[in-house]
Coordinates of C-alpha atoms in Angstrom, one line a residue:
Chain A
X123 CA 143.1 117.7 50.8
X124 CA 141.0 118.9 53.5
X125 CA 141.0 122.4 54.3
X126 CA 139.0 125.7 55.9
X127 CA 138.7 128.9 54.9
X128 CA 137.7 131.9 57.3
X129 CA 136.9 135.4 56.6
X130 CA 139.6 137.3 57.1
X131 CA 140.0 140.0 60.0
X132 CA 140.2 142.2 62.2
X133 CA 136.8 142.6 62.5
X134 CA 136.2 145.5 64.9
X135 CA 132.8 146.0 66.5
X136 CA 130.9 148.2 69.3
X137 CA 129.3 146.5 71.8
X138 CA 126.2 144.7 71.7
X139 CA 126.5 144.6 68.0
X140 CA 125.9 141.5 66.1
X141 CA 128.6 139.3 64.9
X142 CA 129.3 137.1 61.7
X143 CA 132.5 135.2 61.4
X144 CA 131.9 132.8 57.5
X145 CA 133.8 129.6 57.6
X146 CA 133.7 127.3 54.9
X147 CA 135.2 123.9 54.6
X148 CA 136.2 121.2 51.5
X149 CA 136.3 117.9 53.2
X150 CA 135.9 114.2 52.0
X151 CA 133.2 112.3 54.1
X152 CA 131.7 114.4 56.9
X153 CA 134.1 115.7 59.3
X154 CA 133.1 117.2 62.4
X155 CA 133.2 121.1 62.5
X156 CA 134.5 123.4 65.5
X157 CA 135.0 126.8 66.9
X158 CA 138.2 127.6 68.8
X159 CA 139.0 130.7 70.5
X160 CA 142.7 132.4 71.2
X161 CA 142.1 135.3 74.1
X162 CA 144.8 136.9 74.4
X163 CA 147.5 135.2 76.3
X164 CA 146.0 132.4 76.6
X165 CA 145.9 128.7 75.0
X166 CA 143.6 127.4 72.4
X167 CA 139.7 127.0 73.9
X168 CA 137.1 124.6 72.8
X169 CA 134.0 127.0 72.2
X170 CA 131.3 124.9 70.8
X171 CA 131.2 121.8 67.7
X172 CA 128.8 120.2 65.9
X173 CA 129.3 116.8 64.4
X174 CA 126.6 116.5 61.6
X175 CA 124.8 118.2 59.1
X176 CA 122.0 120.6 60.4
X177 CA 123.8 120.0 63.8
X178 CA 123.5 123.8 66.0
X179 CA 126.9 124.2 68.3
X180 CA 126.2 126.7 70.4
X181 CA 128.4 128.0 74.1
X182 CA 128.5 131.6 75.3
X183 CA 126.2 133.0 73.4
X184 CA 127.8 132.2 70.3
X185 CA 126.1 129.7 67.6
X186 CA 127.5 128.1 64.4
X187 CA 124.9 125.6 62.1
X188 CA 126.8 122.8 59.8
X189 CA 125.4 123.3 56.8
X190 CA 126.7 120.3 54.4
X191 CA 124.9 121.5 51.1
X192 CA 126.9 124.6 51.5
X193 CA 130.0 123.6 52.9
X194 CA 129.2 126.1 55.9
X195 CA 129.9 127.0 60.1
X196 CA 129.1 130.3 60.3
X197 CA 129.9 131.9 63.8
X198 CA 127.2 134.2 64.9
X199 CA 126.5 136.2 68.4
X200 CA 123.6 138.5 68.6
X201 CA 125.1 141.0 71.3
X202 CA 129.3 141.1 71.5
X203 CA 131.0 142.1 74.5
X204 CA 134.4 143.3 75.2
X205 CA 135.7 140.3 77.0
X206 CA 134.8 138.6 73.8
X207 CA 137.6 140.2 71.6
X208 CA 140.0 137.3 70.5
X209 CA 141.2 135.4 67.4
X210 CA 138.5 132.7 66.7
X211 CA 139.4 129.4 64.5
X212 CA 137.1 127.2 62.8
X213 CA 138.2 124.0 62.3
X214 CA 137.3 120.5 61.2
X215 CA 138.3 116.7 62.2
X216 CA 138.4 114.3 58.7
X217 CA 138.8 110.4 58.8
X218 CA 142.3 111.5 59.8
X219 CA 141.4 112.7 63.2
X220 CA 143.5 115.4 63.1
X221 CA 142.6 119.1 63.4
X222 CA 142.8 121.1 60.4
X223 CA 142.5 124.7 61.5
X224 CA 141.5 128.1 59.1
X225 CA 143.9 131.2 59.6
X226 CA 142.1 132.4 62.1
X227 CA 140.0 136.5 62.4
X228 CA 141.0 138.7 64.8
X229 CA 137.6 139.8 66.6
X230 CA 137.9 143.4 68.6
X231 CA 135.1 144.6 70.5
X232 CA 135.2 148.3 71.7
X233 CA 133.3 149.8 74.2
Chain B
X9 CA 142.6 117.6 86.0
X10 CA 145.4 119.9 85.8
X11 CA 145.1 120.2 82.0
X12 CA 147.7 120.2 79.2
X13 CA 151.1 121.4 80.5
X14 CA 154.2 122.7 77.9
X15 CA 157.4 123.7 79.3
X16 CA 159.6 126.3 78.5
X17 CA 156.7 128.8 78.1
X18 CA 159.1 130.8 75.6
X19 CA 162.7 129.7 75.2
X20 CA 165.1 132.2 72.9
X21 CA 167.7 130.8 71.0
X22 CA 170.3 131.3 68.0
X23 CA 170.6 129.6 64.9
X24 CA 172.4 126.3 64.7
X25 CA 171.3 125.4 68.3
X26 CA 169.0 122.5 69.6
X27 CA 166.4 123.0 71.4
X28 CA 163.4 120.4 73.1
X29 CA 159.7 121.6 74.1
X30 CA 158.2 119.1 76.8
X31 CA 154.3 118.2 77.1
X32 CA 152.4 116.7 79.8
X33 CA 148.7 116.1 78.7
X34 CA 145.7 115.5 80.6
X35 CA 146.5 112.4 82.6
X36 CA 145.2 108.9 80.9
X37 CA 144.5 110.8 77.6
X38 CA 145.9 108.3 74.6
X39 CA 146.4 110.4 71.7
X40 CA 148.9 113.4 72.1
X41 CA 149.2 115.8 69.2
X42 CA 151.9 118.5 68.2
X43 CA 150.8 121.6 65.9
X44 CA 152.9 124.5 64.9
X45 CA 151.4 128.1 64.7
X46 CA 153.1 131.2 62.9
X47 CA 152.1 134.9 63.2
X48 CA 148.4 135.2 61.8
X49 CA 148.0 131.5 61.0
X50 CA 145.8 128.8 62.6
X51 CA 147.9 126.1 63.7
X52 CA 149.1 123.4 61.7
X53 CA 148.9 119.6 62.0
X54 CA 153.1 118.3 63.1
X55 CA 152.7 115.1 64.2
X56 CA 150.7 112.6 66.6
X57 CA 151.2 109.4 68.9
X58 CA 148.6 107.0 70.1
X59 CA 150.0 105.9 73.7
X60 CA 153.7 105.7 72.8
X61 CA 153.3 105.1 68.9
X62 CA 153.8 108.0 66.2
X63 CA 151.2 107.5 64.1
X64 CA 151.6 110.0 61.7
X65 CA 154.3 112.9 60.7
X66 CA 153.3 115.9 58.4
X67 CA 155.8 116.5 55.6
X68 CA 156.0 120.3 57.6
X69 CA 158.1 117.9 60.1
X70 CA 161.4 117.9 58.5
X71 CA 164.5 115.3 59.5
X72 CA 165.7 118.0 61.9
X73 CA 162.7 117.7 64.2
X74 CA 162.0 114.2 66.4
X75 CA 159.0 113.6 68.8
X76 CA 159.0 111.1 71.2
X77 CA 156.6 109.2 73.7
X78 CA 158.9 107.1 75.5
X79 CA 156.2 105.9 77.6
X80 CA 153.2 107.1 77.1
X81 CA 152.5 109.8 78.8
X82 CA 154.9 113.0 78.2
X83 CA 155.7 113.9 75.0
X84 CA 159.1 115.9 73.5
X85 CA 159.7 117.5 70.4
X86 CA 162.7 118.7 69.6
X87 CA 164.3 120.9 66.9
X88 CA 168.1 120.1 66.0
X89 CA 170.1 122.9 64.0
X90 CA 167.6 125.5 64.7
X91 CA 166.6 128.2 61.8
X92 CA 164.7 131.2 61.7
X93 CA 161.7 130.2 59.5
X94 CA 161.2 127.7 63.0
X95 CA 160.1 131.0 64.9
X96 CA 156.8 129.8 66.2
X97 CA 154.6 128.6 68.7
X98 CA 154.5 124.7 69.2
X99 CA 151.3 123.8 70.5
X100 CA 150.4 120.3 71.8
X101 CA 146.6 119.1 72.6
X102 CA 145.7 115.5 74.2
X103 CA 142.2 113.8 74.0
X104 CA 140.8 110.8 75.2
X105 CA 139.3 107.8 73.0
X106 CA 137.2 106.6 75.9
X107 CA 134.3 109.0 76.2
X108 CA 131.9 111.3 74.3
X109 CA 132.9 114.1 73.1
X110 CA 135.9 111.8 72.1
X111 CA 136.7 114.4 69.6
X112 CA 137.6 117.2 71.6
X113 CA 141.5 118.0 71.5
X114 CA 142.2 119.8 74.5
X115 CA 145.3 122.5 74.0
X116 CA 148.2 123.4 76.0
X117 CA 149.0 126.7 76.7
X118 CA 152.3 126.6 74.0
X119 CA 156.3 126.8 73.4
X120 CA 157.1 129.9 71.6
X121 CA 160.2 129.4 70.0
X122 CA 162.2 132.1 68.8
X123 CA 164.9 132.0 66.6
X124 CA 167.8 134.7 66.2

């Protein structure tokens, strides 16, 4: 079945340093790939998609390119910031329509 | 647009008991979805109703839980003869199939459900 993988955390940072969360999917036909983030607290947030190959998602500062010949969403931010330390979720939508999230890496930014 | 609402925010309980999670979603959205999310896990996929039609149940949903729609708008899910391994947080998300970005599943804030 379909399913995501995500590298797993915490991944602790200073700020403004760059950021690399890997998230790879297996999927039948060509789902539609997302980025959720968890603050602390708080409920699940939309923070950017892209719905087909080569597609950028970007929100925030953050980016993430679906790349279909590697099964890949790569989150990326050039310069982190404390208020972004959260859990982020990739994710993907199949013929299903139903989410299918990764486990989910714990992002901590220090000062 | 007073997005996804759950109620209880937290609700306690001991083994054995019942207990029901309410959601409102976002008002005229058709599909309403329930997911279940334990400690250092992304959420997982419970169940989901077009209007006031289940469409689909995971096989995570056991015969002790029940969703309902009644009509169309709020949702229930409850848990009968509670255990501990249903410690969690129940999250329900809404979305339209009107407009672009249909896709987007818009999240309520969560039950979390512990079990003593």
């Amino acid at each position: 079945g379909d399913s995501v993988t995500q590298m797993e955390g915490p991944v602790t940072l200073s700020e403004e340093a760059f950021l690399t969360i890997n998230c790879t999917y297996t999927a039948t036909g060509y789902p539609s790939l997302f980025w959720y983030v968890q603050y602390p607290g708080e409920g699940l947030q939309l923070l950017l998609k892209a719905t087909k190959a080569d597609d950028k998602g970007s929100n925030k500062g953050f980016e993430a390119t679906y790349r279909k010949e590697t099964t890949s969403f790569h989150l990326e931010k050039g310069s982190v910031q404390v208020s972004d330390s959260a859990v982020y979720f990739c994710a993907l939508i199949g013929n299903t329509g139903k989410l299918i999230f990764g486990q989910g890496t714990t992002l901590q930014v220090k000062p | 647009d007073t997005g996804v609402s759950q109620n209880p925010r937290h609700k306690i309980t001991k083994r054995g008991q019942n207990v029901t999670f309410r959601c409102d979603p976002i008002s005229e959205h058709n599909r309403l979805y329930w997911y279940r999310q334990t400690l250092g896990q992304g959420p997982e996929f419970l169940t989901y109703f077009q209007n006031e039609a289940q469409l689909e149940k995971s096989r995570l949903l056991s015969d002790r839980f029940s969703a309902e729609r009644p009509k169309g708008s709020f949702s229930t899910l409850e848990i009968q003869r509670t255990e501990q391994g249903d410690s969690a947080m129940y999250l329900c998300a809404s979305r339209t199939l009107k407009t672009s970005p249909g896709w987007e599943q818009f999240f309520g804030p969560g039950t979390r459900l512990t079990v003593l």
